[in-house]
Amino acid sequence: MRVREIGLRCAVGTPSRAFIELQSVGADASLDGRLTLKWLDSNGQTTGDLSGALFAHAGLYLPIGTSLLIAPTSFAQVGPAPDITLAFQPDTVGGRVLLIRARSDGKADTLSDVAYGPQSVSIAAGRSLALTVDGRYAEAYATPTNLAGQSVKNS
């Protein structure tokens, strides 16, 4: 799994339309119950921890390239229905998203570490940070996609 795209607000600036899209990168993978997704604010404090929500979906079959959309339930009014509910509002000024997998030896592997804001890349309303072919994150039109493959541009 990896973070494929992050959006902070819709085109009119509503922060309740934030989303994060995870993407399966392994062939015939299932959602690993050892995953933790943390969203940190511009001060490095944890704004949200989605480890419980991911654990609740452990074992979900995710073929390579499949996306999992995490967003507020209200997101379905402007975009595809989320697969997992985002129950907090991320910092729109700056922050980091960390996707971490716990190991059996008590350590952890960071699968994705995406920073945004004044010290890295800003995200304008209606836009997102999306993974590019060279492995960087760059501002792009928001194209959140859910497990069913539903997507919408500029949500």
GROMACS .gro file of C-alpha atoms in nm:
model
  155
    1MET     CA    1   0.000   0.000   0.000
    2ARG     CA    2   0.101   0.357  -0.054
    3VAL     CA    3  -0.052   0.703  -0.038
    4ARG     CA    4  -0.154   0.795  -0.394
    5GLU     CA    5  -0.337   1.124  -0.343
    6ILE     CA    6  -0.429   1.376  -0.072
    7GLY     CA    7  -0.686   1.656  -0.097
    8LEU     CA    8  -0.756   1.914   0.173
    9ARG     CA    9  -1.066   2.100   0.050
   10CYS     CA   10  -1.302   2.123  -0.246
   11ALA     CA   11  -1.284   2.383  -0.523
   12VAL     CA   12  -1.483   2.637  -0.319
   13GLY     CA   13  -1.252   2.587  -0.021
   14THR     CA   14  -1.463   2.368   0.209
   15PRO     CA   15  -1.219   2.178   0.435
   16SER     CA   16  -1.484   1.916   0.518
   17ARG     CA   17  -1.414   1.770   0.173
   18ALA     CA   18  -1.065   1.644   0.261
   19PHE     CA   19  -0.965   1.298   0.137
   20ILE     CA   20  -0.680   1.055   0.118
   21GLU     CA   21  -0.648   0.778  -0.136
   22LEU     CA   22  -0.442   0.467  -0.069
   23GLN     CA   23  -0.333   0.243  -0.354
   24SER     CA   24  -0.241  -0.124  -0.357
   25VAL     CA   25   0.104  -0.187  -0.503
   26GLY     CA   26   0.139  -0.560  -0.444
   27ALA     CA   27  -0.006  -0.826  -0.669
   28ASP     CA   28  -0.313  -0.991  -0.517
   29ALA     CA   29  -0.271  -0.805  -0.189
   30SER     CA   30  -0.514  -0.776   0.096
   31LEU     CA   31  -0.540  -0.489   0.340
   32ASP     CA   32  -0.286  -0.554   0.614
   33GLY     CA   33  -0.416  -0.524   0.971
   34ARG     CA   34  -0.073  -0.395   1.080
   35LEU     CA   35  -0.116  -0.068   0.889
   36THR     CA   36  -0.140   0.268   1.062
   37LEU     CA   37  -0.230   0.591   0.887
   38LYS     CA   38  -0.147   0.906   1.082
   39TRP     CA   39  -0.221   1.262   0.981
   40LEU     CA   40  -0.002   1.521   1.154
   41ASP     CA   41  -0.071   1.894   1.169
   42SER     CA   42   0.172   2.177   1.089
   43ASN     CA   43   0.316   2.149   1.444
   44GLY     CA   44   0.384   1.775   1.412
   45GLN     CA   45   0.096   1.680   1.642
   46THR     CA   46  -0.130   1.388   1.548
   47THR     CA   47  -0.459   1.522   1.409
   48GLY     CA   48  -0.597   1.179   1.326
   49ASP     CA   49  -0.504   0.813   1.353
   50LEU     CA   50  -0.684   0.573   1.122
   51SER     CA   51  -0.521   0.250   1.240
   52GLY     CA   52  -0.850   0.126   1.390
   53ALA     CA   53  -1.044   0.201   1.071
   54LEU     CA   54  -0.785   0.020   0.860
   55PHE     CA   55  -0.775  -0.275   1.102
   56ALA     CA   56  -1.153  -0.307   1.072
   57HIS     CA   57  -1.104  -0.370   0.698
   58ALA     CA   58  -0.807  -0.608   0.737
   59GLY     CA   59  -0.814  -0.887   0.482
   60LEU     CA   60  -1.004  -0.684   0.222
   61TYR     CA   61  -0.885  -0.804  -0.120
   62LEU     CA   62  -0.707  -0.527  -0.315
   63PRO     CA   63  -0.572  -0.620  -0.660
   64ILE     CA   64  -0.267  -0.422  -0.774
   65GLY     CA   65  -0.354  -0.060  -0.858
   66THR     CA   66  -0.680  -0.068  -0.661
   67SER     CA   67  -0.760   0.247  -0.466
   68LEU     CA   68  -0.914   0.283  -0.121
   69LEU     CA   69  -1.078   0.622  -0.057
   70ILE     CA   70  -1.082   0.768   0.294
   71ALA     CA   71  -1.304   1.076   0.324
   72PRO     CA   72  -1.589   1.223   0.531
   73THR     CA   73  -1.932   1.073   0.456
   74SER     CA   74  -2.036   1.412   0.314
   75PHE     CA   75  -1.772   1.367   0.043
   76ALA     CA   76  -2.019   1.155  -0.156
   77GLN     CA   77  -2.213   1.478  -0.230
   78VAL     CA   78  -1.930   1.598  -0.455
   79GLY     CA   79  -1.726   1.287  -0.533
   80PRO     CA   80  -1.727   0.911  -0.509
   81ALA     CA   81  -1.852   0.748  -0.189
   82PRO     CA   82  -1.565   0.688   0.056
   83ASP     CA   83  -1.463   0.332   0.146
   84ILE     CA   84  -1.354   0.438   0.495
   85THR     CA   85  -1.480   0.739   0.689
   86LEU     CA   86  -1.242   1.023   0.770
   87ALA     CA   87  -1.370   1.140   1.109
   88PHE     CA   88  -1.141   1.439   1.162
   89GLN     CA   89  -1.047   1.756   0.979
   90PRO     CA   90  -0.682   1.780   0.873
   91ASP     CA   91  -0.474   2.095   0.906
   92THR     CA   92  -0.504   2.287   0.578
   93VAL     CA   93  -0.196   2.501   0.649
   94GLY     CA   94   0.055   2.217   0.651
   95GLY     CA   95   0.126   1.872   0.782
   96ARG     CA   96   0.229   1.517   0.701
   97VAL     CA   97   0.056   1.191   0.624
   98LEU     CA   98   0.233   0.875   0.735
   99LEU     CA   99   0.141   0.523   0.626
  100ILE     CA  100   0.324   0.280   0.854
  101ARG     CA  101   0.329  -0.101   0.882
  102ALA     CA  102   0.422  -0.263   1.214
  103ARG     CA  103   0.673  -0.548   1.203
  104SER     CA  104   0.684  -0.858   1.420
  105ASP     CA  105   1.010  -0.738   1.582
  106GLY     CA  106   0.831  -0.434   1.729
  107LYS     CA  107   0.975  -0.189   1.474
  108ALA     CA  108   0.785  -0.026   1.188
  109ASP     CA  109   0.834   0.039   0.818
  110THR     CA  110   0.723   0.372   0.673
  111LEU     CA  111   0.547   0.297   0.345
  112SER     CA  112   0.457   0.660   0.264
  113ASP     CA  113   0.558   0.993   0.417
  114VAL     CA  114   0.387   1.286   0.245
  115ALA     CA  115   0.450   1.643   0.363
  116TYR     CA  116   0.251   1.946   0.249
  117GLY     CA  117   0.244   2.316   0.332
  118PRO     CA  118   0.483   2.612   0.328
  119GLN     CA  119   0.794   2.400   0.387
  120SER     CA  120   0.714   2.157   0.103
  121VAL     CA  121   0.424   2.165  -0.146
  122SER     CA  122   0.107   2.370  -0.090
  123ILE     CA  123  -0.230   2.234  -0.200
  124ALA     CA  124  -0.478   2.482  -0.347
  125ALA     CA  125  -0.854   2.442  -0.307
  126GLY     CA  126  -0.992   2.180  -0.545
  127ARG     CA  127  -0.644   2.041  -0.606
  128SER     CA  128  -0.450   1.758  -0.449
  129LEU     CA  129  -0.105   1.616  -0.399
  130ALA     CA  130  -0.076   1.316  -0.626
  131LEU     CA  131   0.198   1.059  -0.666
  132THR     CA  132   0.389   1.105  -0.992
  133VAL     CA  133   0.557   0.836  -1.201
  134ASP     CA  134   0.896   0.928  -1.053
  135GLY     CA  135   0.774   0.871  -0.695
  136ARG     CA  136   0.736   1.238  -0.594
  137TYR     CA  137   0.418   1.415  -0.492
  138ALA     CA  138   0.308   1.715  -0.697
  139GLU     CA  139   0.002   1.938  -0.702
  140ALA     CA  140  -0.257   1.813  -0.950
  141TYR     CA  141  -0.629   1.820  -1.024
  142ALA     CA  142  -0.806   1.615  -0.760
  143THR     CA  143  -0.911   1.273  -0.893
  144PRO     CA  144  -1.012   1.074  -0.584
  145THR     CA  145  -1.103   0.713  -0.665
  146ASN     CA  146  -1.275   0.457  -0.445
  147LEU     CA  147  -1.261   0.078  -0.431
  148ALA     CA  148  -1.541   0.052  -0.690
  149GLY     CA  149  -1.327   0.253  -0.934
  150GLN     CA  150  -1.556   0.557  -0.916
  151SER     CA  151  -1.378   0.888  -0.960
  152VAL     CA  152  -1.451   1.251  -1.029
  153LYS     CA  153  -1.223   1.534  -1.129
  154ASN     CA  154  -1.204   1.861  -0.940
  155SER     CA  155  -1.412   1.743  -0.643
   0.00000   0.00000   0.00000
